[in-house]
Amino acid sequence: MARVRVYTLGVAAGLLLAAWAGSATAQDPPRFTADPAMTRGPAAAPVTIFEWSDYECPYCRRAQETLQRLQGEFRETVRFVFKDFPLRSHQNALPAALAARCAGAQDRYWEYHDLLFVAQPAFARDDLIGYARRLGLDVPAFTECLDTARFRDAVLADQREGREAGVRATPSFFINQRVIQGAVPIEEFRAAIRQALREAGH
């Protein structure tokens, strides 16, 4: 996603939400599920960022650096939720997403998630198992989880939820009542977050 786009839900309904999530308005933003293992930040934070991402997507990797800075800047007021959206054009994106969730089954989701983006695009089976070994995971348990695709349904549920909300490319972000697409400059994120905080009375 080379170009950056920022939308306000409701204002851009004719341009975006008619194709994305036609029933959502500025007063009724989309509601998404959040796996606690794939969430950073306070559960009761006034602002939540939902990120639909693909581990093989180079723009998603670029966005991670921005998100890490934002996590430090808005530590007390923003919750970050990762949602899987493996693209068909990336043959190893689904195995990588499955591997991250297998690491999450051993309480190491975020460490593995971050390592995947650093290691992109080395996602062959042996690579994924090697990352588990590097993090000190129970490798036999991890390998069984990966080989049986234990979390395939969960990954596809994330993808389906994104599609129902109109996600077509990665990375795509929902910040309360706004949609951001692409590897957005940090200033765009800050502006959207601060606006959302003001709207939430913070």
Short mmCIF file of N, CA and C in Angstrom, two decimals, residues 53-146:
data_model
loop_
_atom_site.label_atom_id
_atom_site.label_comp_id
_atom_site.label_asym_id
_atom_site.label_seq_id
_atom_site.Cartn_x
_atom_site.Cartn_y
_atom_site.Cartn_z
N SER A 53 -3.11 -7.04 9.42
CA SER A 53 -1.76 -7.06 8.87
C SER A 53 -1.39 -8.44 8.33
N ASP A 54 -0.32 -8.46 7.55
CA ASP A 54 0.19 -9.65 6.88
C ASP A 54 1.70 -9.68 7.15
N TYR A 55 2.19 -10.80 7.67
CA TYR A 55 3.60 -10.86 8.07
C TYR A 55 4.57 -10.75 6.90
N GLU A 56 4.12 -11.05 5.69
CA GLU A 56 5.00 -10.93 4.52
C GLU A 56 4.92 -9.56 3.85
N CYS A 57 4.00 -8.74 4.27
CA CYS A 57 3.78 -7.43 3.65
C CYS A 57 4.88 -6.45 4.06
N PRO A 58 5.65 -5.90 3.10
CA PRO A 58 6.74 -4.98 3.47
C PRO A 58 6.24 -3.69 4.10
N TYR A 59 5.06 -3.22 3.69
CA TYR A 59 4.52 -2.01 4.30
C TYR A 59 4.06 -2.27 5.73
N CYS A 60 3.63 -3.50 6.00
CA CYS A 60 3.27 -3.86 7.37
C CYS A 60 4.51 -3.84 8.25
N ARG A 61 5.60 -4.33 7.72
CA ARG A 61 6.85 -4.29 8.48
C ARG A 61 7.24 -2.85 8.78
N ARG A 62 7.13 -1.99 7.79
CA ARG A 62 7.47 -0.58 8.00
C ARG A 62 6.58 0.04 9.07
N ALA A 63 5.32 -0.34 9.07
CA ALA A 63 4.38 0.23 10.05
C ALA A 63 4.72 -0.18 11.47
N GLN A 64 5.37 -1.33 11.66
CA GLN A 64 5.68 -1.80 13.01
C GLN A 64 6.58 -0.83 13.76
N GLU A 65 7.51 -0.22 13.06
CA GLU A 65 8.40 0.74 13.71
C GLU A 65 7.60 1.93 14.23
N THR A 66 6.65 2.39 13.43
CA THR A 66 5.79 3.49 13.86
C THR A 66 4.94 3.08 15.05
N LEU A 67 4.36 1.89 15.00
CA LEU A 67 3.50 1.43 16.08
C LEU A 67 4.26 1.29 17.39
N GLN A 68 5.49 0.83 17.32
CA GLN A 68 6.29 0.69 18.54
C GLN A 68 6.55 2.04 19.18
N ARG A 69 6.77 3.06 18.37
CA ARG A 69 6.95 4.41 18.92
C ARG A 69 5.65 4.91 19.55
N LEU A 70 4.55 4.65 18.88
CA LEU A 70 3.25 5.08 19.42
C LEU A 70 2.92 4.37 20.72
N GLN A 71 3.30 3.12 20.83
CA GLN A 71 3.06 2.38 22.06
C GLN A 71 3.78 3.02 23.23
N GLY A 72 4.95 3.57 22.99
CA GLY A 72 5.67 4.27 24.04
C GLY A 72 5.05 5.62 24.36
N GLU A 73 4.59 6.32 23.34
CA GLU A 73 4.04 7.67 23.53
C GLU A 73 2.66 7.65 24.18
N PHE A 74 1.86 6.63 23.87
CA PHE A 74 0.48 6.58 24.35
C PHE A 74 0.26 5.34 25.22
N ARG A 75 1.23 5.07 26.04
CA ARG A 75 1.24 3.84 26.84
C ARG A 75 -0.01 3.68 27.70
N GLU A 76 -0.53 4.77 28.25
CA GLU A 76 -1.65 4.69 29.20
C GLU A 76 -3.01 4.90 28.55
N THR A 77 -3.04 5.32 27.30
CA THR A 77 -4.32 5.74 26.73
C THR A 77 -4.72 5.00 25.45
N VAL A 78 -3.85 4.17 24.92
CA VAL A 78 -4.17 3.48 23.67
C VAL A 78 -3.95 1.98 23.81
N ARG A 79 -4.91 1.22 23.34
CA ARG A 79 -4.79 -0.23 23.27
C ARG A 79 -4.54 -0.61 21.81
N PHE A 80 -3.56 -1.47 21.59
CA PHE A 80 -3.19 -1.92 20.24
C PHE A 80 -3.60 -3.38 20.07
N VAL A 81 -4.37 -3.66 19.04
CA VAL A 81 -4.86 -5.03 18.79
C VAL A 81 -4.42 -5.46 17.40
N PHE A 82 -3.73 -6.59 17.33
CA PHE A 82 -3.27 -7.13 16.05
C PHE A 82 -4.30 -8.12 15.52
N LYS A 83 -4.61 -8.02 14.23
CA LYS A 83 -5.55 -8.92 13.58
C LYS A 83 -4.88 -9.48 12.32
N ASP A 84 -4.98 -10.78 12.15
CA ASP A 84 -4.35 -11.43 11.00
C ASP A 84 -5.14 -11.20 9.72
N PHE A 85 -4.41 -10.89 8.66
CA PHE A 85 -5.03 -10.75 7.34
C PHE A 85 -4.03 -11.23 6.28
N PRO A 86 -3.74 -12.55 6.27
CA PRO A 86 -2.76 -13.08 5.30
C PRO A 86 -3.30 -12.98 3.87
N LEU A 87 -2.54 -12.35 3.02
CA LEU A 87 -2.94 -12.18 1.63
C LEU A 87 -2.65 -13.44 0.82
N ARG A 88 -3.51 -13.72 -0.14
CA ARG A 88 -3.33 -14.91 -0.97
C ARG A 88 -2.03 -14.85 -1.77
N SER A 89 -1.60 -13.65 -2.10
CA SER A 89 -0.38 -13.49 -2.89
C SER A 89 0.89 -13.78 -2.10
N HIS A 90 0.77 -13.92 -0.79
CA HIS A 90 1.92 -14.21 0.08
C HIS A 90 1.77 -15.62 0.63
N GLN A 91 2.45 -16.58 0.02
CA GLN A 91 2.19 -17.98 0.35
C GLN A 91 2.61 -18.36 1.76
N ASN A 92 3.53 -17.61 2.37
CA ASN A 92 3.98 -17.96 3.72
C ASN A 92 3.36 -17.08 4.80
N ALA A 93 2.46 -16.19 4.41
CA ALA A 93 1.84 -15.31 5.41
C ALA A 93 0.95 -16.09 6.37
N LEU A 94 0.19 -17.05 5.84
CA LEU A 94 -0.67 -17.86 6.71
C LEU A 94 0.16 -18.72 7.67
N PRO A 95 1.18 -19.47 7.20
CA PRO A 95 2.01 -20.22 8.15
C PRO A 95 2.64 -19.32 9.21
N ALA A 96 3.06 -18.12 8.83
CA ALA A 96 3.65 -17.21 9.81
C ALA A 96 2.62 -16.80 10.86
N ALA A 97 1.39 -16.52 10.42
CA ALA A 97 0.33 -16.16 11.36
C ALA A 97 0.03 -17.32 12.30
N LEU A 98 -0.01 -18.53 11.76
CA LEU A 98 -0.23 -19.71 12.60
C LEU A 98 0.89 -19.88 13.61
N ALA A 99 2.13 -19.66 13.16
CA ALA A 99 3.28 -19.81 14.05
C ALA A 99 3.23 -18.81 15.20
N ALA A 100 2.85 -17.57 14.90
CA ALA A 100 2.77 -16.56 15.96
C ALA A 100 1.75 -16.96 17.01
N ARG A 101 0.63 -17.51 16.58
CA ARG A 101 -0.39 -17.94 17.53
C ARG A 101 0.07 -19.17 18.31
N CYS A 102 0.85 -20.03 17.67
CA CYS A 102 1.41 -21.17 18.41
C CYS A 102 2.37 -20.68 19.49
N ALA A 103 3.13 -19.65 19.19
CA ALA A 103 3.98 -19.04 20.22
C ALA A 103 3.12 -18.43 21.31
N GLY A 104 1.99 -17.85 20.92
CA GLY A 104 1.07 -17.29 21.90
C GLY A 104 0.52 -18.33 22.84
N ALA A 105 0.38 -19.56 22.36
CA ALA A 105 -0.09 -20.64 23.22
C ALA A 105 0.91 -20.93 24.33
N GLN A 106 2.15 -20.47 24.16
CA GLN A 106 3.17 -20.60 25.19
C GLN A 106 3.49 -19.23 25.80
N ASP A 107 2.54 -18.29 25.68
CA ASP A 107 2.65 -16.96 26.28
C ASP A 107 3.81 -16.15 25.72
N ARG A 108 4.14 -16.36 24.45
CA ARG A 108 5.23 -15.60 23.84
C ARG A 108 4.79 -14.99 22.50
N TYR A 109 3.53 -14.64 22.41
CA TYR A 109 3.01 -14.16 21.14
C TYR A 109 3.77 -12.93 20.63
N TRP A 110 3.87 -11.90 21.46
CA TRP A 110 4.43 -10.64 20.97
C TRP A 110 5.91 -10.75 20.64
N GLU A 111 6.64 -11.55 21.41
CA GLU A 111 8.06 -11.73 21.09
C GLU A 111 8.20 -12.37 19.71
N TYR A 112 7.37 -13.36 19.45
CA TYR A 112 7.43 -14.06 18.17
C TYR A 112 6.94 -13.15 17.04
N HIS A 113 5.86 -12.44 17.30
CA HIS A 113 5.32 -11.48 16.33
C HIS A 113 6.39 -10.49 15.90
N ASP A 114 7.06 -9.90 16.87
CA ASP A 114 8.09 -8.91 16.54
C ASP A 114 9.24 -9.53 15.77
N LEU A 115 9.61 -10.74 16.14
CA LEU A 115 10.71 -11.43 15.47
C LEU A 115 10.35 -11.74 14.01
N LEU A 116 9.10 -12.08 13.76
CA LEU A 116 8.69 -12.35 12.38
C LEU A 116 8.89 -11.14 11.48
N PHE A 117 8.53 -9.98 11.96
CA PHE A 117 8.69 -8.79 11.12
C PHE A 117 10.16 -8.45 10.91
N VAL A 118 10.99 -8.70 11.91
CA VAL A 118 12.43 -8.48 11.76
C VAL A 118 13.00 -9.46 10.74
N ALA A 119 12.52 -10.71 10.78
CA ALA A 119 13.07 -11.77 9.94
C ALA A 119 12.45 -11.82 8.55
N GLN A 120 11.43 -11.04 8.29
CA GLN A 120 10.73 -11.06 7.00
C GLN A 120 11.72 -11.01 5.83
N PRO A 121 11.56 -11.87 4.81
CA PRO A 121 10.47 -12.81 4.54
C PRO A 121 10.86 -14.26 4.76
N ALA A 122 11.77 -14.54 5.66
CA ALA A 122 12.27 -15.91 5.87
C ALA A 122 11.27 -16.70 6.71
N PHE A 123 10.25 -17.27 6.05
CA PHE A 123 9.16 -17.94 6.76
C PHE A 123 8.96 -19.39 6.32
N ALA A 124 10.01 -20.04 5.87
CA ALA A 124 9.90 -21.47 5.61
C ALA A 124 9.65 -22.20 6.93
N ARG A 125 9.15 -23.41 6.85
CA ARG A 125 8.83 -24.16 8.07
C ARG A 125 10.03 -24.23 9.02
N ASP A 126 11.20 -24.54 8.49
CA ASP A 126 12.38 -24.63 9.35
C ASP A 126 12.71 -23.29 9.99
N ASP A 127 12.47 -22.20 9.26
CA ASP A 127 12.69 -20.86 9.83
C ASP A 127 11.77 -20.63 11.01
N LEU A 128 10.49 -20.94 10.82
CA LEU A 128 9.50 -20.69 11.87
C LEU A 128 9.81 -21.50 13.12
N ILE A 129 10.24 -22.74 12.93
CA ILE A 129 10.61 -23.58 14.08
C ILE A 129 11.89 -23.04 14.72
N GLY A 130 12.81 -22.55 13.89
CA GLY A 130 14.04 -21.98 14.42
C GLY A 130 13.78 -20.76 15.29
N TYR A 131 12.82 -19.94 14.92
CA TYR A 131 12.49 -18.77 15.74
C TYR A 131 11.92 -19.21 17.09
N ALA A 132 11.14 -20.27 17.08
CA ALA A 132 10.61 -20.80 18.34
C ALA A 132 11.76 -21.27 19.23
N ARG A 133 12.72 -21.92 18.63
CA ARG A 133 13.88 -22.39 19.39
C ARG A 133 14.67 -21.20 19.94
N ARG A 134 14.82 -20.17 19.12
CA ARG A 134 15.57 -18.98 19.55
C ARG A 134 14.92 -18.32 20.77
N LEU A 135 13.60 -18.37 20.83
CA LEU A 135 12.88 -17.76 21.95
C LEU A 135 12.74 -18.68 23.15
N GLY A 136 13.30 -19.88 23.05
CA GLY A 136 13.25 -20.80 24.18
C GLY A 136 11.91 -21.48 24.37
N LEU A 137 11.14 -21.61 23.30
CA LEU A 137 9.84 -22.26 23.41
C LEU A 137 10.00 -23.78 23.48
N ASP A 138 8.92 -24.44 23.88
CA ASP A 138 8.86 -25.90 23.82
C ASP A 138 8.72 -26.25 22.34
N VAL A 139 9.82 -26.62 21.70
CA VAL A 139 9.83 -26.78 20.25
C VAL A 139 8.94 -27.93 19.78
N PRO A 140 8.95 -29.11 20.41
CA PRO A 140 8.03 -30.16 19.96
C PRO A 140 6.56 -29.73 20.02
N ALA A 141 6.18 -29.06 21.10
CA ALA A 141 4.80 -28.60 21.22
C ALA A 141 4.49 -27.55 20.16
N PHE A 142 5.43 -26.65 19.94
CA PHE A 142 5.25 -25.62 18.92
C PHE A 142 5.11 -26.25 17.54
N THR A 143 5.97 -27.21 17.24
CA THR A 143 5.96 -27.85 15.93
C THR A 143 4.65 -28.59 15.68
N GLU A 144 4.16 -29.28 16.69
CA GLU A 144 2.87 -29.97 16.55
C GLU A 144 1.75 -28.97 16.28
N CYS A 145 1.77 -27.87 17.02
CA CYS A 145 0.77 -26.82 16.84
C CYS A 145 0.82 -26.28 15.42
N LEU A 146 2.03 -26.03 14.93
CA LEU A 146 2.19 -25.48 13.58
C LEU A 146 1.76 -26.48 12.52
#
